[in-house]
Amino acid sequence: AARPCLCAATGAPRPRGAMPVGNIAAITALRRRDRAQAGAARRVQQDKELQHAKRWTAVFRSYDTNHTGRLEQGQVRELLKAVNEGKDPSDDELAFILKFSDGNSNETIDRSEIEHAVATWRTYLAHKEKMEKVVAEFDKSGTGKLEFEELRAYLTNLNEGTEVTTDEAQWVMDKADALGDGACCLPELLMATSAWYTCVEEKEEKAKETKSSACTLL
């Protein structure tokens, strides 16, 4: 007896590699769902960023009392005072924040700079007590700042007693002396400390590269 045609039982044969229609529909649905979820996540993130920007704009406007679109020295002082629980910044601290945060060099803080200014101020406040102890120990001249040789002595202390060269100390001073008076005040000392550790890391990287090159030659 003739065998029944398999085509009748299973339908027309699919081209090799073809996928059942049901599978294609499922995958399409999953892709649509993933795109929808990604879009929703983007919208949530965009909303958060918008609310964040609105809050900072409100903060900026509350201190921009003369509506110039810029915070002048007195207004920046009030801002820093508010962040520091009502304690006035010193003249050096105010000058440092202005210098370090004023990207367009107009001696004021505009809307695009206020977040950076506040973040820098908070970072400094978190380390201020430690920097005060450093000045108390190494400020032999009694100026309230570290002059060049005093800074060098401090860096030597950070370097576990190994003397820091004049060139290294000058490099750190150049990086830290934002006010340009040839000495490190309290906020600049934080910059000097960070610059020193950057210097150490660079020296260690160079030493590793030199050692690696020597091993390759051998």
mmCIF file of C-alpha atoms in Angstrom:
data_model
loop_
_atom_site.group_PDB
_atom_site.id
_atom_site.type_symbol
_atom_site.label_atom_id
_atom_site.label_comp_id
_atom_site.label_asym_id
_atom_site.label_seq_id
_atom_site.Cartn_x
_atom_site.Cartn_y
_atom_site.Cartn_z
ATOM 1 C CA ALA A 1 0.000 0.000 0.000
ATOM 2 C CA ALA A 2 1.133 3.494 -0.729
ATOM 3 C CA ARG A 3 2.390 5.423 2.221
ATOM 4 C CA PRO A 4 0.532 8.606 3.162
ATOM 5 C CA CYS A 5 2.166 11.860 2.121
ATOM 6 C CA LEU A 6 3.984 13.398 5.047
ATOM 7 C CA CYS A 7 3.228 16.850 3.672
ATOM 8 C CA ALA A 8 -0.410 16.296 4.419
ATOM 9 C CA ALA A 9 0.358 15.533 8.060
ATOM 10 C CA THR A 10 2.930 18.182 8.830
ATOM 11 C CA GLY A 11 2.270 20.934 6.337
ATOM 12 C CA ALA A 12 4.578 22.220 3.670
ATOM 13 C CA PRO A 13 8.268 21.886 4.522
ATOM 14 C CA ARG A 14 9.896 25.110 5.834
ATOM 15 C CA PRO A 15 13.063 26.429 4.246
ATOM 16 C CA ARG A 16 16.154 25.401 6.211
ATOM 17 C CA GLY A 17 16.793 27.833 9.076
ATOM 18 C CA ALA A 18 13.259 29.195 9.070
ATOM 19 C CA MET A 19 11.616 29.868 12.446
ATOM 20 C CA PRO A 20 8.030 29.046 13.392
ATOM 21 C CA VAL A 21 5.723 32.037 13.128
ATOM 22 C CA GLY A 22 4.836 31.721 16.810
ATOM 23 C CA ASN A 23 8.492 32.040 17.810
ATOM 24 C CA ILE A 24 8.972 35.097 15.628
ATOM 25 C CA ALA A 25 5.952 36.766 17.197
ATOM 26 C CA ALA A 26 7.223 35.991 20.689
ATOM 27 C CA ILE A 27 10.654 37.411 19.979
ATOM 28 C CA THR A 28 9.128 40.511 18.407
ATOM 29 C CA ALA A 29 6.970 40.984 21.489
ATOM 30 C CA LEU A 30 10.011 40.615 23.774
ATOM 31 C CA ARG A 31 11.945 43.171 21.766
ATOM 32 C CA ARG A 32 9.050 45.601 21.936
ATOM 33 C CA ARG A 33 8.815 45.057 25.684
ATOM 34 C CA ASP A 34 12.568 45.616 26.122
ATOM 35 C CA ARG A 35 12.409 48.808 24.057
ATOM 36 C CA ALA A 36 9.452 50.019 26.090
ATOM 37 C CA GLN A 37 11.244 49.267 29.368
ATOM 38 C CA ALA A 38 14.424 50.981 28.160
ATOM 39 C CA GLY A 39 12.381 53.983 27.080
ATOM 40 C CA ALA A 40 10.647 54.110 30.462
ATOM 41 C CA ALA A 41 13.996 53.905 32.268
ATOM 42 C CA ARG A 42 15.356 56.753 30.141
ATOM 43 C CA ARG A 43 12.310 58.860 30.923
ATOM 44 C CA VAL A 44 12.698 58.200 34.657
ATOM 45 C CA GLN A 45 16.381 59.156 34.497
ATOM 46 C CA GLN A 46 15.617 62.269 32.453
ATOM 47 C CA ASP A 47 12.959 63.256 34.983
ATOM 48 C CA LYS A 48 15.432 62.829 37.841
ATOM 49 C CA GLU A 49 18.004 64.958 36.027
ATOM 50 C CA LEU A 50 15.380 67.601 35.310
ATOM 51 C CA GLN A 51 14.307 67.747 38.965
ATOM 52 C CA HIS A 52 17.963 67.894 40.030
ATOM 53 C CA ALA A 53 18.597 70.806 37.669
ATOM 54 C CA LYS A 54 15.476 72.613 38.872
ATOM 55 C CA ARG A 55 16.579 72.323 42.507
ATOM 56 C CA TRP A 56 20.005 73.780 41.726
ATOM 57 C CA THR A 57 18.450 76.544 39.659
ATOM 58 C CA ALA A 58 16.232 77.419 42.610
ATOM 59 C CA VAL A 59 19.271 77.459 44.924
ATOM 60 C CA PHE A 60 21.173 79.669 42.502
ATOM 61 C CA ARG A 61 18.314 82.137 42.160
ATOM 62 C CA SER A 62 17.878 82.365 45.913
ATOM 63 C CA TYR A 63 21.442 83.696 46.243
ATOM 64 C CA ASP A 64 21.417 85.761 43.048
ATOM 65 C CA THR A 65 19.599 88.543 44.883
ATOM 66 C CA ASN A 66 20.390 91.243 42.320
ATOM 67 C CA HIS A 67 19.324 89.022 39.387
ATOM 68 C CA THR A 68 22.556 89.346 37.399
ATOM 69 C CA GLY A 69 22.779 85.656 36.506
ATOM 70 C CA ARG A 70 26.052 85.482 38.466
ATOM 71 C CA LEU A 71 26.938 85.083 42.138
ATOM 72 C CA GLU A 72 29.352 87.773 43.216
ATOM 73 C CA GLN A 73 31.780 87.439 46.129
ATOM 74 C CA GLY A 74 29.323 88.447 48.837
ATOM 75 C CA GLN A 75 26.684 86.098 47.477
ATOM 76 C CA VAL A 76 29.162 83.222 47.192
ATOM 77 C CA ARG A 77 30.192 83.881 50.789
ATOM 78 C CA GLU A 78 26.559 83.528 51.891
ATOM 79 C CA LEU A 79 26.245 80.282 49.919
ATOM 80 C CA LEU A 80 29.367 78.794 51.496
ATOM 81 C CA LYS A 81 28.228 79.977 54.916
ATOM 82 C CA ALA A 82 24.898 78.179 54.498
ATOM 83 C CA VAL A 83 26.633 74.930 53.505
ATOM 84 C CA ASN A 84 28.938 75.262 56.543
ATOM 85 C CA GLU A 85 26.123 75.507 59.103
ATOM 86 C CA GLY A 86 26.281 79.290 59.357
ATOM 87 C CA LYS A 87 30.057 79.578 59.737
ATOM 88 C CA ASP A 88 31.702 82.248 57.591
ATOM 89 C CA PRO A 89 34.444 81.126 55.175
ATOM 90 C CA SER A 90 37.787 82.849 55.575
ATOM 91 C CA ASP A 91 38.960 85.226 52.870
ATOM 92 C CA ASP A 92 41.417 82.579 51.645
ATOM 93 C CA GLU A 93 38.702 79.925 51.549
ATOM 94 C CA LEU A 94 36.359 82.207 49.609
ATOM 95 C CA ALA A 95 39.113 83.195 47.183
ATOM 96 C CA PHE A 96 40.064 79.558 46.673
ATOM 97 C CA ILE A 97 36.494 78.437 45.876
ATOM 98 C CA LEU A 98 36.058 81.324 43.463
ATOM 99 C CA LYS A 99 39.370 80.624 41.772
ATOM 100 C CA PHE A 100 38.882 76.871 41.602
ATOM 101 C CA SER A 101 35.244 76.936 40.437
ATOM 102 C CA ASP A 102 35.177 79.989 38.173
ATOM 103 C CA GLY A 103 35.639 78.285 34.828
ATOM 104 C CA ASN A 104 35.168 81.413 32.719
ATOM 105 C CA SER A 105 37.460 83.578 34.902
ATOM 106 C CA ASN A 106 34.979 86.387 35.539
ATOM 107 C CA GLU A 107 35.499 86.259 39.337
ATOM 108 C CA THR A 108 31.908 85.163 39.892
ATOM 109 C CA ILE A 109 29.988 81.878 39.970
ATOM 110 C CA ASP A 110 27.334 81.324 37.320
ATOM 111 C CA ARG A 111 24.592 78.706 37.174
ATOM 112 C CA SER A 112 26.782 76.125 35.429
ATOM 113 C CA GLU A 113 29.458 76.446 38.136
ATOM 114 C CA ILE A 114 27.467 76.392 41.374
ATOM 115 C CA GLU A 115 27.319 72.601 41.773
ATOM 116 C CA HIS A 116 31.079 72.292 41.333
ATOM 117 C CA ALA A 117 31.666 75.131 43.795
ATOM 118 C CA VAL A 118 29.499 73.512 46.477
ATOM 119 C CA ALA A 119 31.005 70.044 45.895
ATOM 120 C CA THR A 120 34.533 71.479 46.196
ATOM 121 C CA TRP A 121 33.589 73.325 49.371
ATOM 122 C CA ARG A 122 32.082 70.197 50.946
ATOM 123 C CA THR A 123 35.151 68.131 50.081
ATOM 124 C CA TYR A 124 37.382 70.749 51.663
ATOM 125 C CA LEU A 125 35.234 70.952 54.811
ATOM 126 C CA ALA A 126 35.441 67.164 55.199
ATOM 127 C CA HIS A 127 39.264 67.433 55.355
ATOM 128 C CA LYS A 128 39.647 70.844 56.986
ATOM 129 C CA GLU A 129 40.391 69.625 60.499
ATOM 130 C CA LYS A 130 43.191 67.403 59.246
ATOM 131 C CA MET A 131 44.688 70.250 57.198
ATOM 132 C CA GLU A 132 44.569 72.528 60.260
ATOM 133 C CA LYS A 133 46.666 69.994 62.161
ATOM 134 C CA VAL A 134 49.177 69.899 59.310
ATOM 135 C CA VAL A 135 49.527 73.685 59.329
ATOM 136 C CA ALA A 136 49.901 73.704 63.121
ATOM 137 C CA GLU A 137 52.767 71.201 62.835
ATOM 138 C CA PHE A 138 54.663 72.539 59.806
ATOM 139 C CA ASP A 139 53.937 76.287 59.791
ATOM 140 C CA LYS A 140 57.164 77.311 61.527
ATOM 141 C CA SER A 141 56.899 80.892 60.215
ATOM 142 C CA GLY A 142 53.505 81.412 61.835
ATOM 143 C CA THR A 143 51.832 82.802 58.711
ATOM 144 C CA GLY A 144 48.911 80.382 58.785
ATOM 145 C CA LYS A 145 50.152 78.930 55.490
ATOM 146 C CA LEU A 146 52.936 76.620 54.393
ATOM 147 C CA GLU A 147 55.753 78.466 52.670
ATOM 148 C CA PHE A 148 57.852 76.555 50.133
ATOM 149 C CA GLU A 149 60.309 74.895 52.538
ATOM 150 C CA GLU A 150 57.506 74.155 55.005
ATOM 151 C CA LEU A 151 55.551 72.487 52.214
ATOM 152 C CA ARG A 152 58.631 70.495 51.288
ATOM 153 C CA ALA A 153 58.968 69.325 54.894
ATOM 154 C CA TYR A 154 55.309 68.273 54.905
ATOM 155 C CA LEU A 155 55.719 66.337 51.663
ATOM 156 C CA THR A 156 58.829 64.641 53.070
ATOM 157 C CA ASN A 157 56.687 63.560 56.015
ATOM 158 C CA LEU A 158 54.102 62.137 53.597
ATOM 159 C CA ASN A 159 56.991 60.415 51.826
ATOM 160 C CA GLU A 160 57.809 58.492 55.024
ATOM 161 C CA GLY A 161 60.916 60.550 55.735
ATOM 162 C CA THR A 162 62.503 60.250 52.309
ATOM 163 C CA GLU A 163 63.510 63.768 51.315
ATOM 164 C CA VAL A 164 61.443 65.379 48.581
ATOM 165 C CA THR A 165 63.490 67.173 45.960
ATOM 166 C CA THR A 166 63.161 70.888 45.259
ATOM 167 C CA ASP A 167 61.779 70.136 41.802
ATOM 168 C CA GLU A 168 59.127 67.797 43.210
ATOM 169 C CA ALA A 169 58.085 70.322 45.841
ATOM 170 C CA GLN A 170 57.916 73.056 43.212
ATOM 171 C CA TRP A 171 55.743 70.871 40.987
ATOM 172 C CA VAL A 172 53.315 70.360 43.865
ATOM 173 C CA MET A 173 53.349 74.081 44.716
ATOM 174 C CA ASP A 174 52.586 74.958 41.101
ATOM 175 C CA LYS A 175 49.623 72.570 41.116
ATOM 176 C CA ALA A 176 48.239 73.736 44.460
ATOM 177 C CA ASP A 177 48.929 77.478 44.620
ATOM 178 C CA ALA A 178 45.645 78.626 43.100
ATOM 179 C CA LEU A 179 45.924 82.077 44.692
ATOM 180 C CA GLY A 180 49.421 82.593 43.301
ATOM 181 C CA ASP A 181 51.064 83.896 46.484
ATOM 182 C CA GLY A 182 53.826 81.278 46.650
ATOM 183 C CA ALA A 183 52.409 79.534 49.726
ATOM 184 C CA CYS A 184 49.709 76.974 50.535
ATOM 185 C CA CYS A 185 46.726 78.104 52.589
ATOM 186 C CA LEU A 186 44.373 75.520 54.119
ATOM 187 C CA PRO A 187 42.287 74.713 51.021
ATOM 188 C CA GLU A 188 45.385 74.766 48.806
ATOM 189 C CA LEU A 189 47.045 72.317 51.174
ATOM 190 C CA LEU A 190 44.343 69.802 50.332
ATOM 191 C CA MET A 191 45.203 70.312 46.666
ATOM 192 C CA ALA A 192 48.907 69.937 47.465
ATOM 193 C CA THR A 193 48.288 66.634 49.252
ATOM 194 C CA SER A 194 46.289 65.302 46.302
ATOM 195 C CA ALA A 195 48.955 66.518 43.851
ATOM 196 C CA TRP A 196 51.683 64.772 45.840
ATOM 197 C CA TYR A 197 49.933 61.408 45.726
ATOM 198 C CA THR A 198 49.415 61.906 41.988
ATOM 199 C CA CYS A 199 53.164 62.539 41.685
ATOM 200 C CA VAL A 200 53.931 59.365 43.644
ATOM 201 C CA GLU A 201 51.604 57.297 41.457
ATOM 202 C CA GLU A 202 53.235 58.636 38.294
ATOM 203 C CA LYS A 203 56.708 57.803 39.637
ATOM 204 C CA GLU A 204 55.593 54.269 40.501
ATOM 205 C CA GLU A 205 54.129 53.784 37.023
ATOM 206 C CA LYS A 206 57.347 54.979 35.398
ATOM 207 C CA ALA A 207 59.374 52.644 37.623
ATOM 208 C CA LYS A 208 57.187 49.700 36.573
ATOM 209 C CA GLU A 209 57.577 50.605 32.899
ATOM 210 C CA THR A 210 61.357 50.873 33.269
ATOM 211 C CA LYS A 211 61.518 47.516 35.044
ATOM 212 C CA SER A 212 59.339 45.916 32.376
ATOM 213 C CA SER A 213 61.539 47.308 29.595
ATOM 214 C CA ALA A 214 64.662 46.014 31.334
ATOM 215 C CA CYS A 215 63.132 42.547 31.699
ATOM 216 C CA THR A 216 62.239 42.546 27.987
ATOM 217 C CA LEU A 217 65.814 43.410 27.021
ATOM 218 C CA LEU A 218 67.148 40.589 29.195
#
